[in-house]
PDB file of C-alpha atoms in Angstrom:
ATOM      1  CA  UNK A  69      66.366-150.939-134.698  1.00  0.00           C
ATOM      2  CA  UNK A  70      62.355-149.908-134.765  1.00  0.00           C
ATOM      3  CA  UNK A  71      60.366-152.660-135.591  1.00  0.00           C
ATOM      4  CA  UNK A  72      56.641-153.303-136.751  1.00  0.00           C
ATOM      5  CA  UNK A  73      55.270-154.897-133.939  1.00  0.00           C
ATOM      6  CA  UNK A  74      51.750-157.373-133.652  1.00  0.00           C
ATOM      7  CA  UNK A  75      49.444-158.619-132.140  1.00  0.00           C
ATOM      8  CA  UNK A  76      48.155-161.152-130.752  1.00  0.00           C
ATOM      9  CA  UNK A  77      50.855-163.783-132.466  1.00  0.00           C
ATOM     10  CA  UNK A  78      48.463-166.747-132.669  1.00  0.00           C
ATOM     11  CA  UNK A  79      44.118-166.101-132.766  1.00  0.00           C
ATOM     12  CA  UNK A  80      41.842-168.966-133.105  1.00  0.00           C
ATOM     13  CA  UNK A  81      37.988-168.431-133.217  1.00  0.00           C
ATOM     14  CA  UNK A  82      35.055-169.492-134.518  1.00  0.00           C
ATOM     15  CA  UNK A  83      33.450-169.371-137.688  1.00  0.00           C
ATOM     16  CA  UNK A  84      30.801-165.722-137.564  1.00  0.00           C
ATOM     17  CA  UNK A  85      32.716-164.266-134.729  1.00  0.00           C
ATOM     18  CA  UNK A  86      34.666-161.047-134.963  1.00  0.00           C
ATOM     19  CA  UNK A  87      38.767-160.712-134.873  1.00  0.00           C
ATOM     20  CA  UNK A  88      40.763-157.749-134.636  1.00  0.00           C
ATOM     21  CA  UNK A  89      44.456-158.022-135.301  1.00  0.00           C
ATOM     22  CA  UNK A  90      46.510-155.321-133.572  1.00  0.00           C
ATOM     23  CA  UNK A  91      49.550-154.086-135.456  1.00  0.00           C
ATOM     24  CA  UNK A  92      52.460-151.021-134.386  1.00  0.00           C
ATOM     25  CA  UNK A  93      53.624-149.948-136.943  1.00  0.00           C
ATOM     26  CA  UNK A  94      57.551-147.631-136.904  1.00  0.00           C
ATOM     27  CA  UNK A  95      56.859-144.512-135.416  1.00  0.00           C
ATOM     28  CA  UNK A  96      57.521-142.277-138.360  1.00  0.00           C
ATOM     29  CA  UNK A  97      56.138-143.851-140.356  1.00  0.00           C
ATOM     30  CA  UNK A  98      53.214-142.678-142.273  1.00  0.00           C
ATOM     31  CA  UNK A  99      51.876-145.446-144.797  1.00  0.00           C
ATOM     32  CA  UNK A 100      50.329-149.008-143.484  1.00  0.00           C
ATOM     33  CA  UNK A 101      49.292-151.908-145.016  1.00  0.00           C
ATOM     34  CA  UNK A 102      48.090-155.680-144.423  1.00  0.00           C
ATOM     35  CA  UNK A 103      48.715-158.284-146.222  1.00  0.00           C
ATOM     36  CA  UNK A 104      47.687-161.363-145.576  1.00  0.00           C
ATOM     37  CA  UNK A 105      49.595-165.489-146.420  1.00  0.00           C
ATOM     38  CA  UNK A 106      47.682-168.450-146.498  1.00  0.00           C
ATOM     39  CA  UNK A 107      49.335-171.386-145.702  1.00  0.00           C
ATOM     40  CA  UNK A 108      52.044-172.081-148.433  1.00  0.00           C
ATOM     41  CA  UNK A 109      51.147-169.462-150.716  1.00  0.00           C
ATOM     42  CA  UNK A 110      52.220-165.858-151.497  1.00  0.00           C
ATOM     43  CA  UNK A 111      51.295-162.568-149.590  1.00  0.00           C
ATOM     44  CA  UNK A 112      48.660-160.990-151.113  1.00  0.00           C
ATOM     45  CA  UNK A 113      47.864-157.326-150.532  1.00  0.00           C
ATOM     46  CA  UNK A 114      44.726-156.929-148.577  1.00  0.00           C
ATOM     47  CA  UNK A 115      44.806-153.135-147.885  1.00  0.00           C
ATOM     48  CA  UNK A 116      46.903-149.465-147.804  1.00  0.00           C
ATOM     49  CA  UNK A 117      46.024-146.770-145.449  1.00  0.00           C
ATOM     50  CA  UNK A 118      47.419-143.382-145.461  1.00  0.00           C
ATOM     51  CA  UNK A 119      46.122-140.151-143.849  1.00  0.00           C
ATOM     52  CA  UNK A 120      43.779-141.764-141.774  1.00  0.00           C
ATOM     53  CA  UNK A 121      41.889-143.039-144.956  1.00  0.00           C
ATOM     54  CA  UNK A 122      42.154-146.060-147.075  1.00  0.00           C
ATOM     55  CA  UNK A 123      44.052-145.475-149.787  1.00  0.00           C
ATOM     56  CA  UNK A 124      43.821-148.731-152.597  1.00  0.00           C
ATOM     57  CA  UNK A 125      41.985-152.215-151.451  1.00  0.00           C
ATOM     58  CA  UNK A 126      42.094-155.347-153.341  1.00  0.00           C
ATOM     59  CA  UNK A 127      39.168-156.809-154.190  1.00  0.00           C
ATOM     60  CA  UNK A 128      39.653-159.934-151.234  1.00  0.00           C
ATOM     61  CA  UNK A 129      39.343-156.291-148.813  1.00  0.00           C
ATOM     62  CA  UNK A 130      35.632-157.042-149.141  1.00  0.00           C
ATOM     63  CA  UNK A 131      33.072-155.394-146.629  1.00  0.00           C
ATOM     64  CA  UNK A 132      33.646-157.767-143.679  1.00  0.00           C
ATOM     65  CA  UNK A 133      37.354-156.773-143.357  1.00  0.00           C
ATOM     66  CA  UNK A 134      38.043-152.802-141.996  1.00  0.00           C
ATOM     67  CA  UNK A 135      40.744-151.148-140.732  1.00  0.00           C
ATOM     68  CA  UNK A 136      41.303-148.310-138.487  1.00  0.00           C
ATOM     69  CA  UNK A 137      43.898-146.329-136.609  1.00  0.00           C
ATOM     70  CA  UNK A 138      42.166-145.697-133.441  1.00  0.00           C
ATOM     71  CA  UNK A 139      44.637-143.527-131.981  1.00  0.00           C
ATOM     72  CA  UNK A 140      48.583-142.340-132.929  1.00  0.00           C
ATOM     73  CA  UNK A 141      50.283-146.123-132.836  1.00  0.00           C
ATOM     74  CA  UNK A 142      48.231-148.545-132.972  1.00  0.00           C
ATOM     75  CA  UNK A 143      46.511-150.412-136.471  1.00  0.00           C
ATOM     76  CA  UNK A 144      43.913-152.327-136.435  1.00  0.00           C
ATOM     77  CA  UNK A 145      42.418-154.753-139.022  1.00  0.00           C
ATOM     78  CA  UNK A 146      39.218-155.932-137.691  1.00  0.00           C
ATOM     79  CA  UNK A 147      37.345-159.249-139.654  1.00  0.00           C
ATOM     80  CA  UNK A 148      33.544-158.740-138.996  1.00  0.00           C
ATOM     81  CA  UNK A 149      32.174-162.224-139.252  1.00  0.00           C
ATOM     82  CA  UNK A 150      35.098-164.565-139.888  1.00  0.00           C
ATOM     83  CA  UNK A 151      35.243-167.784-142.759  1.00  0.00           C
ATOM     84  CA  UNK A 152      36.384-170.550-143.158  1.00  0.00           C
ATOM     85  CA  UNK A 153      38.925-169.011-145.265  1.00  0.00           C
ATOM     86  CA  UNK A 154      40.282-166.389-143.652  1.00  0.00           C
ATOM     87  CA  UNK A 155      42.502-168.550-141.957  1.00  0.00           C
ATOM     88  CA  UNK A 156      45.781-167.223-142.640  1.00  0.00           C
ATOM     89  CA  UNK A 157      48.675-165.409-141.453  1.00  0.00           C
ATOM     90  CA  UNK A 158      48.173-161.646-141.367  1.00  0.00           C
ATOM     91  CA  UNK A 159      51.166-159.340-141.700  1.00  0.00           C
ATOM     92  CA  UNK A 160      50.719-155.401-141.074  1.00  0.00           C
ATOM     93  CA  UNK A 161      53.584-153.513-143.057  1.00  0.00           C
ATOM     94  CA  UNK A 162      54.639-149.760-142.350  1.00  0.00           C
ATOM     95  CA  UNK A 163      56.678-147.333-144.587  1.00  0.00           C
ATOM     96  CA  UNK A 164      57.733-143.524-144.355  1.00  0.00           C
ATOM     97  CA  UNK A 165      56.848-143.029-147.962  1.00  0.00           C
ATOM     98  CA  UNK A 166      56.968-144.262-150.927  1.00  0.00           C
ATOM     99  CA  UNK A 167      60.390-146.613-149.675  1.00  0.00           C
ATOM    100  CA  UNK A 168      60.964-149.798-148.431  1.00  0.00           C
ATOM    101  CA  UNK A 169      58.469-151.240-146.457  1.00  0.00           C
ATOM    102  CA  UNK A 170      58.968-153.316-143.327  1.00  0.00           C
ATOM    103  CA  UNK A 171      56.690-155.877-142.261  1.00  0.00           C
ATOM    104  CA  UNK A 172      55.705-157.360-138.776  1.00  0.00           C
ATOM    105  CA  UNK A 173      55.968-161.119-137.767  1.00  0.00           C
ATOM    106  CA  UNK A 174      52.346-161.861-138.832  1.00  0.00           C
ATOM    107  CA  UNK A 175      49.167-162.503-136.363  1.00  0.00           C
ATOM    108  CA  UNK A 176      48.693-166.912-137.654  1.00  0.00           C
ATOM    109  CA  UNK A 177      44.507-166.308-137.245  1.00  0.00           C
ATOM    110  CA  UNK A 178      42.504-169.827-137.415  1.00  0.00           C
ATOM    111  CA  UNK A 179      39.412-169.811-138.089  1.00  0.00           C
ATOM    112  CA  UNK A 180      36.729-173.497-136.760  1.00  0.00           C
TER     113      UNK A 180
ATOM    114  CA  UNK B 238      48.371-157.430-164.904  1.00  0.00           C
ATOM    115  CA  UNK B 239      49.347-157.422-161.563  1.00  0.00           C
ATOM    116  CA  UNK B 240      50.967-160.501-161.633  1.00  0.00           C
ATOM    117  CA  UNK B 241      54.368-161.487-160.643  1.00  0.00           C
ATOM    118  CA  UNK B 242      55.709-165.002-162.114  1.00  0.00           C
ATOM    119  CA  UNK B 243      58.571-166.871-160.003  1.00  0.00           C
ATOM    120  CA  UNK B 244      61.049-169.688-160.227  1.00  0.00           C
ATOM    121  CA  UNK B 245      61.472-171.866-159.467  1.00  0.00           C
ATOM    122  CA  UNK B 246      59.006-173.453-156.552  1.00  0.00           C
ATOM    123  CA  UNK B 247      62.085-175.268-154.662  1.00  0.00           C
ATOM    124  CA  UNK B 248      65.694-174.964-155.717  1.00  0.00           C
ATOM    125  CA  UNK B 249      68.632-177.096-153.845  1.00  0.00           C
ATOM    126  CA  UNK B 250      72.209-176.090-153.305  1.00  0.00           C
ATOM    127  CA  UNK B 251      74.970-176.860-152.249  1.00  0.00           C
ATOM    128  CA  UNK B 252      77.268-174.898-149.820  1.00  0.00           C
ATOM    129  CA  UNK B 253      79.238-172.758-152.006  1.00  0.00           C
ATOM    130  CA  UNK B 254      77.267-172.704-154.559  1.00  0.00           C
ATOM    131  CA  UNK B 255      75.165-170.152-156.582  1.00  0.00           C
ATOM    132  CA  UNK B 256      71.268-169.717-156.064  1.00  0.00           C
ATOM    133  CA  UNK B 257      69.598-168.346-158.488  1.00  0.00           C
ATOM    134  CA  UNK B 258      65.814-167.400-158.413  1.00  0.00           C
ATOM    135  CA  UNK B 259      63.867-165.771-161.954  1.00  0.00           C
ATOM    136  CA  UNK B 260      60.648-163.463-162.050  1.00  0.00           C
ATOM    137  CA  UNK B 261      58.998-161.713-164.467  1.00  0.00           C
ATOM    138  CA  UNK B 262      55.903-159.300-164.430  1.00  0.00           C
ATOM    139  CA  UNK B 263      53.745-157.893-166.982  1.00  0.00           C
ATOM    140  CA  UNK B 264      53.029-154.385-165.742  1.00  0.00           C
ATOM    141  CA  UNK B 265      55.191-151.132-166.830  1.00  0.00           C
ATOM    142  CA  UNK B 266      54.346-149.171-164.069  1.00  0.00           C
ATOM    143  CA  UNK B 267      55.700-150.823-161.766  1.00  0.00           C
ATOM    144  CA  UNK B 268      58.892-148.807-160.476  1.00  0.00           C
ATOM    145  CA  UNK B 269      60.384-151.014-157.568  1.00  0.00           C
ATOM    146  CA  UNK B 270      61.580-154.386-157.370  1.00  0.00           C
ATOM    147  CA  UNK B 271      62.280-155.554-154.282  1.00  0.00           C
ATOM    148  CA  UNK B 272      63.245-159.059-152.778  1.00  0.00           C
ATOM    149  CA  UNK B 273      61.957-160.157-149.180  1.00  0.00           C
ATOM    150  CA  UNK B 274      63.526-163.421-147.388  1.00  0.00           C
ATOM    151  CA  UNK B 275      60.947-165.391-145.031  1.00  0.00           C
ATOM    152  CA  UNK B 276      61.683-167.884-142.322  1.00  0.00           C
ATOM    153  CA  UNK B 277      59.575-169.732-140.688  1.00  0.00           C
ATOM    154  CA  UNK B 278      57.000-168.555-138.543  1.00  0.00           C
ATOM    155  CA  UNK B 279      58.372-165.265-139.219  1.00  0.00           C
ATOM    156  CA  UNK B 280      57.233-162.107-141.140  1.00  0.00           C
ATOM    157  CA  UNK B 281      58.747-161.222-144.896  1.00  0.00           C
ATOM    158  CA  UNK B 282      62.251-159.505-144.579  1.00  0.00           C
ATOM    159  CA  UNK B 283      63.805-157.315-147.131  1.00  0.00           C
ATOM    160  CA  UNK B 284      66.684-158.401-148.643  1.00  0.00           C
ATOM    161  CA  UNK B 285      67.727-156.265-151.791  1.00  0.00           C
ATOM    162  CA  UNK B 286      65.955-153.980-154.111  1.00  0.00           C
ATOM    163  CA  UNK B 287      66.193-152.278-157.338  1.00  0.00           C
ATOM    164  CA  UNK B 288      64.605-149.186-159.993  1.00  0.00           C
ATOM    165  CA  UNK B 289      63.808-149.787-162.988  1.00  0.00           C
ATOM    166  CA  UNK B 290      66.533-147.799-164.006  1.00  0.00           C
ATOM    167  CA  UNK B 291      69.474-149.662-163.071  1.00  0.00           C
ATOM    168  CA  UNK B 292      70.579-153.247-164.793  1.00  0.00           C
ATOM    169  CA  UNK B 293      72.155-154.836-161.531  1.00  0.00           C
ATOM    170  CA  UNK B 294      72.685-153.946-157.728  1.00  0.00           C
ATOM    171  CA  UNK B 295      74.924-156.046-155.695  1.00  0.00           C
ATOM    172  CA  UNK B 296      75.217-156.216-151.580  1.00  0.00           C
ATOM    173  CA  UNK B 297      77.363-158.560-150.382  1.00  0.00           C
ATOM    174  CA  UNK B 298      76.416-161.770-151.761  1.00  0.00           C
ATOM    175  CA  UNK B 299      73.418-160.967-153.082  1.00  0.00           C
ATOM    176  CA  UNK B 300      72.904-159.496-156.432  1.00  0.00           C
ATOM    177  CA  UNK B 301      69.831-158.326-158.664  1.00  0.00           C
ATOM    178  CA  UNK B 302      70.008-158.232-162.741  1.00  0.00           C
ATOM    179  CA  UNK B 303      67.338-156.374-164.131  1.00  0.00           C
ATOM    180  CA  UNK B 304      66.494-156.703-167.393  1.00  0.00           C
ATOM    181  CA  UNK B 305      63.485-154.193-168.355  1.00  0.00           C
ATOM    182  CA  UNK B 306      62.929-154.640-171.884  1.00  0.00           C
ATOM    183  CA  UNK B 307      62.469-158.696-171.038  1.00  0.00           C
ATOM    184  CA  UNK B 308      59.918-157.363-167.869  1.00  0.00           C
ATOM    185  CA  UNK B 309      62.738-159.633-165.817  1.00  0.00           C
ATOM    186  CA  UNK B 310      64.506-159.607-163.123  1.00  0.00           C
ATOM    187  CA  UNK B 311      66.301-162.381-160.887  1.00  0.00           C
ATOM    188  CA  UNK B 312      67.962-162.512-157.639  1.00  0.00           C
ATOM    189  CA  UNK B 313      71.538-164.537-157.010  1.00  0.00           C
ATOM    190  CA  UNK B 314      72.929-165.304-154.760  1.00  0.00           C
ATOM    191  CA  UNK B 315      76.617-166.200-154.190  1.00  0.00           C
ATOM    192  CA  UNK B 316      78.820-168.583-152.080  1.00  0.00           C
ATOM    193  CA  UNK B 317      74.903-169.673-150.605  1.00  0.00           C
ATOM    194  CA  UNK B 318      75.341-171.254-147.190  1.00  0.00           C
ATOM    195  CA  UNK B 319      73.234-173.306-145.018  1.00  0.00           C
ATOM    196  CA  UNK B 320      71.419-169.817-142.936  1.00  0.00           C
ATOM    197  CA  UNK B 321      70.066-168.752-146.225  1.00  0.00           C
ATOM    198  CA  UNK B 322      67.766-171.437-146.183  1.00  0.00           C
ATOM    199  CA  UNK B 323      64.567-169.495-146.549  1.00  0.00           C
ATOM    200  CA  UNK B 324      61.920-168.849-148.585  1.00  0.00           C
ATOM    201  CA  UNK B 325      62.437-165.576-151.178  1.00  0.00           C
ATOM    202  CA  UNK B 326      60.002-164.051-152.762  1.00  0.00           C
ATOM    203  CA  UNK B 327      59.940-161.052-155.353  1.00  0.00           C
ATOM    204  CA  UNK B 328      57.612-158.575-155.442  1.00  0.00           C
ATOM    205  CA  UNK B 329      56.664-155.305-157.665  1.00  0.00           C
ATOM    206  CA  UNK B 330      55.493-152.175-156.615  1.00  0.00           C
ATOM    207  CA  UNK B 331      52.612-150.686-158.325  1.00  0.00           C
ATOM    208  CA  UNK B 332      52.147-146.690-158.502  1.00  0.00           C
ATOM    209  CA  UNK B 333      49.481-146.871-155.457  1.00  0.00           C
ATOM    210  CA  UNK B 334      52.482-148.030-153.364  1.00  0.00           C
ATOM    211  CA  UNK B 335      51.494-151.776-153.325  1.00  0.00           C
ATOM    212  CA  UNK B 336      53.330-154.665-153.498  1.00  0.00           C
ATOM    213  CA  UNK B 337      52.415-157.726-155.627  1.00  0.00           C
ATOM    214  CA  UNK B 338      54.424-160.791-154.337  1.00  0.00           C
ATOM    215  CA  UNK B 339      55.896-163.586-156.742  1.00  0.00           C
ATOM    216  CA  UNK B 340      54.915-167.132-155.538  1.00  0.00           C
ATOM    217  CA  UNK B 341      57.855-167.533-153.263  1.00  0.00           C
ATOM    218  CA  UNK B 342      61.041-170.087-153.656  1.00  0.00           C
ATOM    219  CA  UNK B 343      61.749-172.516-151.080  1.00  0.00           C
ATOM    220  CA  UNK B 344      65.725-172.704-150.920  1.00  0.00           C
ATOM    221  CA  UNK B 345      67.683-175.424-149.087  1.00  0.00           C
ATOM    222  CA  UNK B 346      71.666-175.053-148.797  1.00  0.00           C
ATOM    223  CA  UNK B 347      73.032-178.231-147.971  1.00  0.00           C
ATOM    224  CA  UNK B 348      76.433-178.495-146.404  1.00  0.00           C
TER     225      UNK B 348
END
């Protein structure tokens, strides 16, 4: 059964330095998204992308976070100069439309 | 608006038993309900899901009532057993094809 895929499963860096969080998502599959789960609390939507353009952000999607699709698999979420507070697990979700959508097993990012 | 309320936090069972797990949400335009099981270390799963149009959908031992003039809708599930020890959280789909996530509830099936 296709599968979202990620990477890498486990990131720790330091505070100021860039991360980017590698997702691929199901091959037919047309919409992508990241969410993100800090520890013990609920996923909260970070981001949608659709058409090789963002489609709705919420407002923690501020302008240290971007995302790109840098060629036709991969999804990247890239965290400019990380907090504190961006430790959390980061899940990248695909879906073929406006259906069900399947998430991967999360990149656990740590930030010192 | 965008909120999604769950309960409860934790909920105990025993083997056999019935889980049951409540959540309510304020916005009308959201037209999906869908439930996602997480383990451990592991991404969200989906589990069951439901319209807006439809009162109750049943797979196996898992069953969603929808109620949409009380904005409520809960998940049970039946004969629980020890595996579906998990955490389940609801969630709501908004028109933009986002998902707002209830607060999760931690379920433990004893034997």
């Amino acid at each position: 059964e296709p599968e979202v895929t990620q990477t890498p499963s486990h990131q720790v860096t330091q505070m100021g330095q860039e991360v980017i969080l590698r997702c691929v998502p199901i091959s037919n599959h047309l919409y992508f998204y990241w969410y993100r789960q800090i520890l013990g609390q609920k996923v909260e939507f970070l981001v949608s992308f659709y058409n090789n353009e963002i489609s709705e952000k919420s407002e923690i999607f501020d302008d240290q976070f971007s995302v790109e699709r840098p060629d036709g698999s991969n999804f990247t979420l890239k965290i400019r100069s990380t907090k504190l507070e961006d430790s959390a697990m980061y899940f990248c979700a695909s879906s073929e439309g406006r259906q069900t959508q399947y998430f991967g097993p999360g990149t656990r990012l740590l930030v010192l | 608006q965008q909120q999604v309320k769950q309960s409860p936090q934790s909920l105990i069972v025993q083997k056999g038993g019935i889980s049951i797990i409540n959540c309510a949400y304020e916005n009308t335009a959201f037209d999906y309900f869908p439930w996602y099981q997480q383990f451990p270390g592991k991404g969200p799963a989906l589990l069951i899901a439901i319209r807006p149009d439809v009162s109750e959908k049943k797979e196996g031992r898992f069953t969603i009532s929808f109620n949409k003039s009380a904005k409520q809708f809960s998940l049970h599930i039946m004969d629980s057993q020890p595996g579906d020890s998990a955490t389940y959280f609801c969630a709501a789909r908004s028109v933009a094809n986002n998902l707002f996530f209830g607060t999760g509830t931690r379920l433990t099936v004893i034997p």
